Amino acid sequence: MLEAGSTLPNGLLVRVGGKNLFRISPPLQEEAGHSVSGDPRTLCYAKLAPGGLSNNWTGAVPRFAPEDFTEGERLHERFRWPITYADLVPYYEKIERSLDITADPRDVPQLPGGHASYRNRIPEDWRDVERAANKCGQGFTTYPLADGPPNMFVRRGAAFNSYTSIVNSLLRLPGFRFESGAQALQLEWSPSKGKVGAVVYFSRRTGRLERLHASAFVIACGPLGSAKLLHNSTSNDFPQGLGNSNGLVGCFLHDHPREWWSIEMKRPRSLLAPAAYLTRLPYDSSEPLMATSWTLGVVGTMDRVKSRFGLKGTTVGVQVLGTMIPSETCAAKPSTTAKDEFGLPVLEVCMRYSDDEVGNIVRSRQHFMNLMEDAGCSATLGEVVPTLFPGTAAHYGGTARMHAKQNYGVVDTWNRVYGAPNVLVCDASCFTTAAEKNPTLTLMAISARAATRLAQDLKHG
Ligand SMILES: Cc1cc2nc3c(=O)[nH]c(=O)nc-3n(C[C@H](O)[C@H](O)[C@H](O)COP(=O)(O)OP(=O)(O)OC[C@H]3O[C@@H](n4cnc5c(N)ncnc54)[C@H](O)[C@@H]3O)c2cc1C
């Protein structure tokens, strides 16, 4: 495993009685040096460190619903995933067991339940909101969070970190080697073998370019980093980059349009720690690929501490995640002018939210306020924090999309690059469309599925 970063960043997490009381995450920056066109406010977060962005993540791990894989075909067949929810169920289950999730394991509308290590139900005095949600065909439940055991004091920014929780346990295996400070730059195509034979990387340990030969390669640099690696892996057979014969690498880039606001309720209620989740509106009453979800939680350390002692409060913070309809116009492509420290083109990220995508988020405020009113909860909307521009959610996806047909996809059903099947792209790059749900659980389940198949294929030569 080649990892561009060198050291695991520090942080601090204090969790008592199943409530996160205090958390310091490492600084979040745009470390990969991508350039931006489209909306100039676009953020390209990257954490070049063991654990990547999971050093900073919140740990929300909702499953996608079965319809999230199919609803896009109402628009066009290019939005149909080649895999189904049923294909992922065993892998969802396997990954959930490694994530130490606090959740309500029951199904609610538009959100299948999953394995919960720690069970939680929304407080009794929020059941009227649950009933009002159900009347709209929505679910209201505990937000599934990879929050770890109820009591924790750890020097990292999140309970689950992909390095600490997964890679670290592999280090003792004789067949596994982990090299940090090793930045993959190009995959080398071997025309005689008809496959990729080696990866060229810069080693910060030796200060030189190195070459590693292998039977197969799994790319998992995150949707921006993976697109850059594919673009830069040019050869006579792939002059536009590996897997880019149809010009699709980097296209269909998406993130979650995101907004944050608070509400002030007239009557105090139980503080929502762990957070609660209001699911999207039903598929049949929504425009295809247009949805929002609402996460309700506590605001500020004081309310966090109050929640520990079962005290009530009147302020609720609400995060809305919306969807984008992926298109060729939002894309991550090689810059024609700027070069990185290795003389390779910098990745240029071009994203902009359409009026429909922005309108979808804005309408979600009123829907939520109406629903609260229906539940008999009088509340006023507080200040809306201006976060409605690309990259603020850091839920990038789609740059090496999965499709059953090569003319619509970069990778096949098993995450193998079309034309270079000994290379797999195993991160949210492979997402055919984005649901309004956080991506990490689903990208891990898809990766586990692809890795299982790769292992079988390698065993059988
Ligand atoms: C503040 C914040 C909160 C978030 N909250 C949530 C949440 O609640 N739920 C959720 O689902 N998601 C959340 N996310 C998103 C989540 O962090 C990402 O989906 C997840 O980390 C993606 O994992 P990944 O391994 O694919 O990519 P990354 O985490 O980006 O990791 C990429 C890894 O590849 C390495 N790398 C990159 N380029 C190279 C190269 N060329 N050579 C070698 N190594 C390379 C990097 O160093 C890094 O280790 C959040 C993100 C942020 C920033």
CSV table of N, CA and C and ligand atoms in Angstrom, one decimal, residues 2-5 23 28 31-32 45-62 143 145 162 182-185 201 220-223 225-226 229 319 392-396 426-429 437-444, ligand 1:
chain,number,residue,atom,x,y,z
A,2,LEU,N,0.7,2.1,-1.0
A,2,LEU,CA,1.4,3.3,-1.1
A,2,LEU,C,0.6,4.4,-0.6
A,3,GLU,N,1.1,5.2,0.4
A,3,GLU,CA,0.3,6.3,1.0
A,3,GLU,C,1.1,7.6,0.8
A,4,ALA,N,0.5,8.6,0.2
A,4,ALA,CA,1.2,9.8,-0.1
A,4,ALA,C,1.7,10.5,1.2
A,5,GLY,N,0.8,10.5,2.3
A,5,GLY,CA,1.2,11.2,3.5
A,5,GLY,C,2.2,10.4,4.4
A,23,ARG,N,-14.2,17.7,20.9
A,23,ARG,CA,-13.5,17.1,19.7
A,23,ARG,C,-12.6,18.1,19.1
A,28,LEU,N,-8.2,21.3,8.5
A,28,LEU,CA,-8.7,20.8,7.2
A,28,LEU,C,-8.3,21.7,6.1
A,31,GLU,N,-5.0,20.3,0.5
A,31,GLU,CA,-3.6,20.0,0.5
A,31,GLU,C,-3.0,19.5,-0.8
A,32,ALA,N,-3.9,19.1,-1.8
A,32,ALA,CA,-3.4,18.5,-3.0
A,32,ALA,C,-3.0,19.6,-4.1
A,45,TYR,N,-11.0,19.9,-0.7
A,45,TYR,CA,-10.3,19.4,0.5
A,45,TYR,C,-9.6,18.1,0.2
A,46,ALA,N,-8.4,18.0,0.7
A,46,ALA,CA,-7.7,16.7,0.7
A,46,ALA,C,-6.8,16.6,1.9
A,47,LYS,N,-6.7,15.5,2.4
A,47,LYS,CA,-5.8,15.2,3.6
A,47,LYS,C,-4.8,14.2,3.2
A,48,LEU,N,-3.6,14.6,2.8
A,48,LEU,CA,-2.6,13.7,2.4
A,48,LEU,C,-1.9,13.2,3.6
A,49,ALA,N,-2.5,12.2,4.2
A,49,ALA,CA,-2.0,11.6,5.5
A,49,ALA,C,-2.6,10.2,5.6
A,50,PRO,N,-2.0,9.3,6.4
A,50,PRO,CA,-2.6,8.0,6.6
A,50,PRO,C,-4.0,8.3,7.2
A,51,GLY,N,-5.0,7.6,6.7
A,51,GLY,CA,-6.4,7.9,7.1
A,51,GLY,C,-7.1,8.9,6.3
A,52,GLY,N,-6.4,9.7,5.5
A,52,GLY,CA,-7.0,10.7,4.6
A,52,GLY,C,-8.0,11.6,5.3
A,53,LEU,N,-9.2,11.8,4.6
A,53,LEU,CA,-10.2,12.7,5.2
A,53,LEU,C,-10.9,12.1,6.4
A,54,SER,N,-10.7,10.8,6.6
A,54,SER,CA,-11.4,10.2,7.8
A,54,SER,C,-10.7,10.7,9.1
A,55,ASN,N,-9.6,11.4,9.0
A,55,ASN,CA,-9.1,12.1,10.2
A,55,ASN,C,-10.1,13.3,10.6
A,56,ASN,N,-10.9,13.7,9.6
A,56,ASN,CA,-11.7,14.9,9.9
A,56,ASN,C,-13.2,14.6,9.9
A,57,TRP,N,-13.6,13.4,9.4
A,57,TRP,CA,-15.0,13.2,9.1
A,57,TRP,C,-15.8,13.1,10.3
A,58,THR,N,-17.1,13.2,10.1
A,58,THR,CA,-18.1,13.2,11.2
A,58,THR,C,-18.5,11.8,11.6
A,59,GLY,N,-18.4,10.9,10.6
A,59,GLY,CA,-18.7,9.5,10.8
A,59,GLY,C,-20.2,9.1,10.6
A,60,ALA,N,-20.9,9.9,9.8
A,60,ALA,CA,-22.3,9.6,9.5
A,60,ALA,C,-22.3,8.5,8.4
A,61,VAL,N,-23.0,7.4,8.7
A,61,VAL,CA,-22.9,6.2,7.8
A,61,VAL,C,-24.3,5.7,7.4
A,62,PRO,N,-25.2,6.5,6.8
A,62,PRO,CA,-26.5,5.9,6.4
A,62,PRO,C,-26.2,5.0,5.1
A,143,TYR,N,-29.5,9.2,13.6
A,143,TYR,CA,-28.6,9.3,12.5
A,143,TYR,C,-27.5,8.2,12.7
A,145,LEU,N,-24.2,6.8,13.2
A,145,LEU,CA,-22.9,7.4,13.3
A,145,LEU,C,-21.8,6.4,13.8
A,162,SER,N,-9.7,5.5,9.1
A,162,SER,CA,-9.4,4.3,8.2
A,162,SER,C,-8.0,3.7,8.4
A,182,ALA,N,4.7,8.0,0.0
A,182,ALA,CA,4.9,7.4,-1.3
A,182,ALA,C,3.8,7.9,-2.2
A,183,GLN,N,4.0,8.8,-3.0
A,183,GLN,CA,3.0,9.4,-3.8
A,183,GLN,C,2.9,8.8,-5.2
A,184,ALA,N,1.8,8.1,-5.5
A,184,ALA,CA,1.7,7.5,-6.8
A,184,ALA,C,1.5,8.6,-7.9
A,185,LEU,N,2.3,8.5,-9.0
A,185,LEU,CA,2.3,9.6,-10.0
A,185,LEU,C,1.7,9.1,-11.3
A,201,TYR,N,6.1,6.0,-8.5
A,201,TYR,CA,5.8,6.9,-7.3
A,201,TYR,C,7.0,7.6,-6.8
A,220,ALA,N,-7.2,4.3,-4.8
A,220,ALA,CA,-8.1,4.8,-3.8
A,220,ALA,C,-7.6,6.1,-3.2
A,221,CYS,N,-7.4,7.1,-4.1
A,221,CYS,CA,-6.8,8.4,-3.7
A,221,CYS,C,-7.9,9.4,-3.4
A,222,GLY,N,-9.2,9.0,-3.3
A,222,GLY,CA,-10.3,9.9,-3.3
A,222,GLY,C,-10.6,10.4,-4.7
A,223,PRO,N,-11.9,10.8,-4.9
A,223,PRO,CA,-12.3,11.1,-6.3
A,223,PRO,C,-11.5,12.2,-7.0
A,225,GLY,N,-8.1,12.9,-6.3
A,225,GLY,CA,-6.7,12.2,-6.5
A,225,GLY,C,-6.7,11.1,-7.5
A,226,SER,N,-7.8,10.3,-7.4
A,226,SER,CA,-7.8,9.1,-8.4
A,226,SER,C,-8.0,9.6,-9.8
A,229,LEU,N,-4.6,10.8,-11.0
A,229,LEU,CA,-3.7,9.6,-11.3
A,229,LEU,C,-4.1,9.0,-12.7
A,319,GLN,N,-28.5,20.4,9.5
A,319,GLN,CA,-27.6,20.4,8.3
A,319,GLN,C,-28.4,19.7,7.2
A,392,THR,N,-18.0,22.1,0.0
A,392,THR,CA,-18.1,22.3,1.5
A,392,THR,C,-18.4,21.0,2.2
A,393,ALA,N,-19.1,20.1,1.5
A,393,ALA,CA,-19.4,18.8,2.2
A,393,ALA,C,-18.2,17.9,2.1
A,394,ALA,N,-17.3,18.1,1.1
A,394,ALA,CA,-16.2,17.2,0.9
A,394,ALA,C,-16.7,15.8,0.6
A,395,HIS,N,-17.8,15.7,-0.1
A,395,HIS,CA,-18.4,14.4,-0.5
A,395,HIS,C,-18.2,14.2,-2.0
A,396,TYR,N,-17.0,14.4,-2.5
A,396,TYR,CA,-16.8,14.4,-4.0
A,396,TYR,C,-17.1,13.0,-4.5
A,426,CYS,N,-11.4,2.3,-6.4
A,426,CYS,CA,-12.2,1.9,-5.2
A,426,CYS,C,-12.4,3.1,-4.3
A,427,ASP,N,-13.0,4.1,-4.7
A,427,ASP,CA,-13.5,5.2,-3.8
A,427,ASP,C,-14.7,5.7,-4.4
A,428,ALA,N,-15.2,6.9,-3.9
A,428,ALA,CA,-16.5,7.4,-4.5
A,428,ALA,C,-16.3,7.9,-5.9
A,429,SER,N,-15.2,7.8,-6.5
A,429,SER,CA,-15.0,8.1,-7.9
A,429,SER,C,-16.0,7.3,-8.7
A,437,LYS,N,-27.4,11.0,0.7
A,437,LYS,CA,-26.9,10.4,1.9
A,437,LYS,C,-25.3,10.5,1.8
A,438,ASN,N,-24.7,10.5,3.0
A,438,ASN,CA,-23.3,10.5,3.1
A,438,ASN,C,-22.7,9.3,2.4
A,439,PRO,N,-21.5,9.5,1.7
A,439,PRO,CA,-21.1,8.5,0.8
A,439,PRO,C,-20.2,7.3,1.4
A,440,THR,N,-19.6,7.5,2.6
A,440,THR,CA,-18.4,6.7,2.9
A,440,THR,C,-18.8,5.2,3.1
A,441,LEU,N,-19.9,5.0,3.8
A,441,LEU,CA,-20.3,3.6,4.0
A,441,LEU,C,-20.5,2.9,2.7
A,442,THR,N,-21.2,3.5,1.8
A,442,THR,CA,-21.4,2.9,0.5
A,442,THR,C,-20.1,2.7,-0.3
A,443,LEU,N,-19.2,3.7,-0.3
A,443,LEU,CA,-18.0,3.5,-1.0
A,443,LEU,C,-17.2,2.4,-0.4
A,444,MET,N,-17.2,2.2,0.9
A,444,MET,CA,-16.5,1.1,1.5
A,444,MET,C,-17.1,-0.2,1.2
B,1,LIG,C1,-15.2,17.6,7.7
B,1,LIG,C2,-15.6,16.4,7.0
B,1,LIG,C3,-16.7,15.7,7.5
B,1,LIG,C4,-17.1,14.5,6.8
B,1,LIG,N1,-18.1,13.8,7.3
B,1,LIG,C5,-18.5,12.7,6.7
B,1,LIG,C6,-19.6,11.9,7.2
B,1,LIG,O1,-20.1,12.2,8.3
B,1,LIG,N2,-20.0,10.8,6.5
B,1,LIG,C7,-19.4,10.4,5.3
B,1,LIG,O2,-19.8,9.4,4.7
B,1,LIG,N3,-18.4,11.1,4.8
B,1,LIG,C8,-17.9,12.2,5.5
B,1,LIG,N4,-16.9,13.0,5.0
B,1,LIG,C9,-16.2,12.5,3.7
B,1,LIG,C10,-15.3,11.3,4.0
B,1,LIG,O3,-14.2,11.8,4.8
B,1,LIG,C11,-14.7,10.8,2.7
B,1,LIG,O4,-15.9,10.2,2.0
B,1,LIG,C12,-13.8,9.6,3.0
B,1,LIG,O5,-12.7,10.0,3.8
B,1,LIG,C13,-13.3,9.1,1.6
B,1,LIG,O6,-12.4,8.1,1.9
B,1,LIG,P1,-11.3,7.7,0.8
B,1,LIG,O7,-10.3,6.8,1.4
B,1,LIG,O8,-11.9,7.4,-0.5
B,1,LIG,O9,-10.5,9.1,0.4
B,1,LIG,P2,-9.6,10.0,1.4
B,1,LIG,O10,-10.1,10.0,2.8
B,1,LIG,O11,-9.5,11.3,0.7
B,1,LIG,O12,-8.2,9.3,1.4
B,1,LIG,C14,-7.4,9.3,0.3
B,1,LIG,C15,-6.1,8.7,0.7
B,1,LIG,O13,-5.2,8.6,-0.5
B,1,LIG,C16,-4.0,9.2,-0.2
B,1,LIG,N5,-3.5,9.6,-1.5
B,1,LIG,C17,-4.0,10.6,-2.3
B,1,LIG,N6,-3.4,10.7,-3.5
B,1,LIG,C18,-2.4,9.8,-3.4
B,1,LIG,C19,-1.4,9.4,-4.3
B,1,LIG,N7,-1.2,10.0,-5.5
B,1,LIG,N8,-0.5,8.4,-4.0
B,1,LIG,C20,-0.6,7.8,-2.8
B,1,LIG,N9,-1.6,8.1,-1.9
B,1,LIG,C21,-2.5,9.1,-2.2
B,1,LIG,C22,-4.2,10.3,0.8
B,1,LIG,O14,-3.1,10.6,1.5
B,1,LIG,C23,-5.3,9.6,1.7
B,1,LIG,O15,-4.7,8.8,2.7
B,1,LIG,C24,-16.4,14.1,5.6
B,1,LIG,C25,-15.3,14.8,5.1
B,1,LIG,C26,-14.9,16.0,5.8
B,1,LIG,C27,-13.8,16.8,5.3
